[in-house]
Structures are given as C-alpha cells and as structure tokens.
Coordinates of C-alpha atoms in Angstrom, one line a residue:
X1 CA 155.3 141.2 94.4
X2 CA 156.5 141.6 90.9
X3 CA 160.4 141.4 91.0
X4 CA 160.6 144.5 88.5
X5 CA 158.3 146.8 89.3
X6 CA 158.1 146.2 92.7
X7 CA 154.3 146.3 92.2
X8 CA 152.0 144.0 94.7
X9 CA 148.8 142.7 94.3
X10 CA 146.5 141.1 97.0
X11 CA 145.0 137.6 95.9
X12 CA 142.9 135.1 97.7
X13 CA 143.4 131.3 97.0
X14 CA 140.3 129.1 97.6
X15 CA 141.9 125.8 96.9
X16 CA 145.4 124.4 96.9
X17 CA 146.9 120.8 97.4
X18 CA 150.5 120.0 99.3
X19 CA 153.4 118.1 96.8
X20 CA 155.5 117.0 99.5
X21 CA 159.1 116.5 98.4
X22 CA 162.3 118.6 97.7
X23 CA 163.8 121.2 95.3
X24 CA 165.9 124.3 94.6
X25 CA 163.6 127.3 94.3
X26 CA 163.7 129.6 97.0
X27 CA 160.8 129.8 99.3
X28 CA 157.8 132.1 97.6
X29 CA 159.1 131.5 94.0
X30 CA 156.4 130.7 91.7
X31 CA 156.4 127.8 88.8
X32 CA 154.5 127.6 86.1
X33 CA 154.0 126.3 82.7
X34 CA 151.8 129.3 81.8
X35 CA 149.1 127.0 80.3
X36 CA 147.6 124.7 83.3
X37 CA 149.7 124.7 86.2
X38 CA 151.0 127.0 89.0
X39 CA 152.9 126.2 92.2
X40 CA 154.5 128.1 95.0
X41 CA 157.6 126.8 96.7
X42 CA 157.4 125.8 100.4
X43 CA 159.7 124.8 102.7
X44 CA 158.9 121.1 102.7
X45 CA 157.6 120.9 98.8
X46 CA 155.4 123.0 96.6
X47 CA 152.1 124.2 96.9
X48 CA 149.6 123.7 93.9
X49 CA 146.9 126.2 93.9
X50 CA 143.9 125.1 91.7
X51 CA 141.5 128.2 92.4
X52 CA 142.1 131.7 92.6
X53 CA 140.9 135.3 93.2
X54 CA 143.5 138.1 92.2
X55 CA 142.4 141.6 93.7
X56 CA 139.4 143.5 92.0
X57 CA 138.2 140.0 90.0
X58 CA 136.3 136.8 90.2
X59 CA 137.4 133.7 91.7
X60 CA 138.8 131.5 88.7
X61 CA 140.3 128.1 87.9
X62 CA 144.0 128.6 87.7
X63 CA 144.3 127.8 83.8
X64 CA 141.8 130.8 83.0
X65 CA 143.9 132.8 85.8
X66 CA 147.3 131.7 83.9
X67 CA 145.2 132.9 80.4
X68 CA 144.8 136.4 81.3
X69 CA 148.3 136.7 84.1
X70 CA 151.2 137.7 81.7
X71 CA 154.6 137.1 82.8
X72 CA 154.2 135.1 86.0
X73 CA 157.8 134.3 86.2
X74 CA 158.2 138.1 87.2
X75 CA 156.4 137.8 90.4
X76 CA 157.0 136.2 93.8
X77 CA 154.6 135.6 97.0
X78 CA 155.1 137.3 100.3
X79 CA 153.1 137.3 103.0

C-alpha cells in the first residue's frame, strides 16, 4: 500500500532469502537503497527479495524492479 495515496498493488515474489537478526522498522516497512537492494521488515529480521513480479508485468530481478519503481519509501506490505 502506498502510504499517500492509499493505492495497492498486488505483487508476486519468486525468490527471497531470511537476514536473521534485529532492528527498529516496523513490521511490513520496506528498505531500500533504490539501486540494488530491497528488504521487508519481519518480526525476527528482514526479508531480502531478489525476484519479483508487480501486477500486470514480468517477473524481474529486483535492481531492474527498483529501475522502473519510483518512490519505494512511500509504500508498505500488507497481507
């Protein structure tokens, strides 16, 4: 969901890897350095997803996802 404009979009994620361990963000934020990298807070660590299918598009790497995704700080999972 997209904190500002409430908007959702459905995506699929086709591969992800655990990094157990702590921090602050609350659970469902996403991290990112908008070039190579994006993670989704958990409860016991972060998950790193490596390949991904937003709605309506083809499953991608997550650097060419984070390429064409503007403003990923804006959104947050839900289930």
């Amino acid at each position: 969901e997209n904190k500002l404009t409430k908007k959702n979009i459905i995506i699929k994620i086709y591969s992800a890897e655990i990094i157990e361990g702590e921090h602050k963000s609350e659970i469902g934020t996403i991290i990112s350095d908008k070039k190579n990298h994006l993670y989704i807070s958990a409860i016991n660590g972060l998950i790193s997803i490596m390949e991904i299918q937003p709605e309506g598009r083809k499953k991608m790497n997550i650097k060419d996802f984070l390429i064409g995704f503007r403003e990923i700080e804006n959104w947050k999972v839900k289930s």
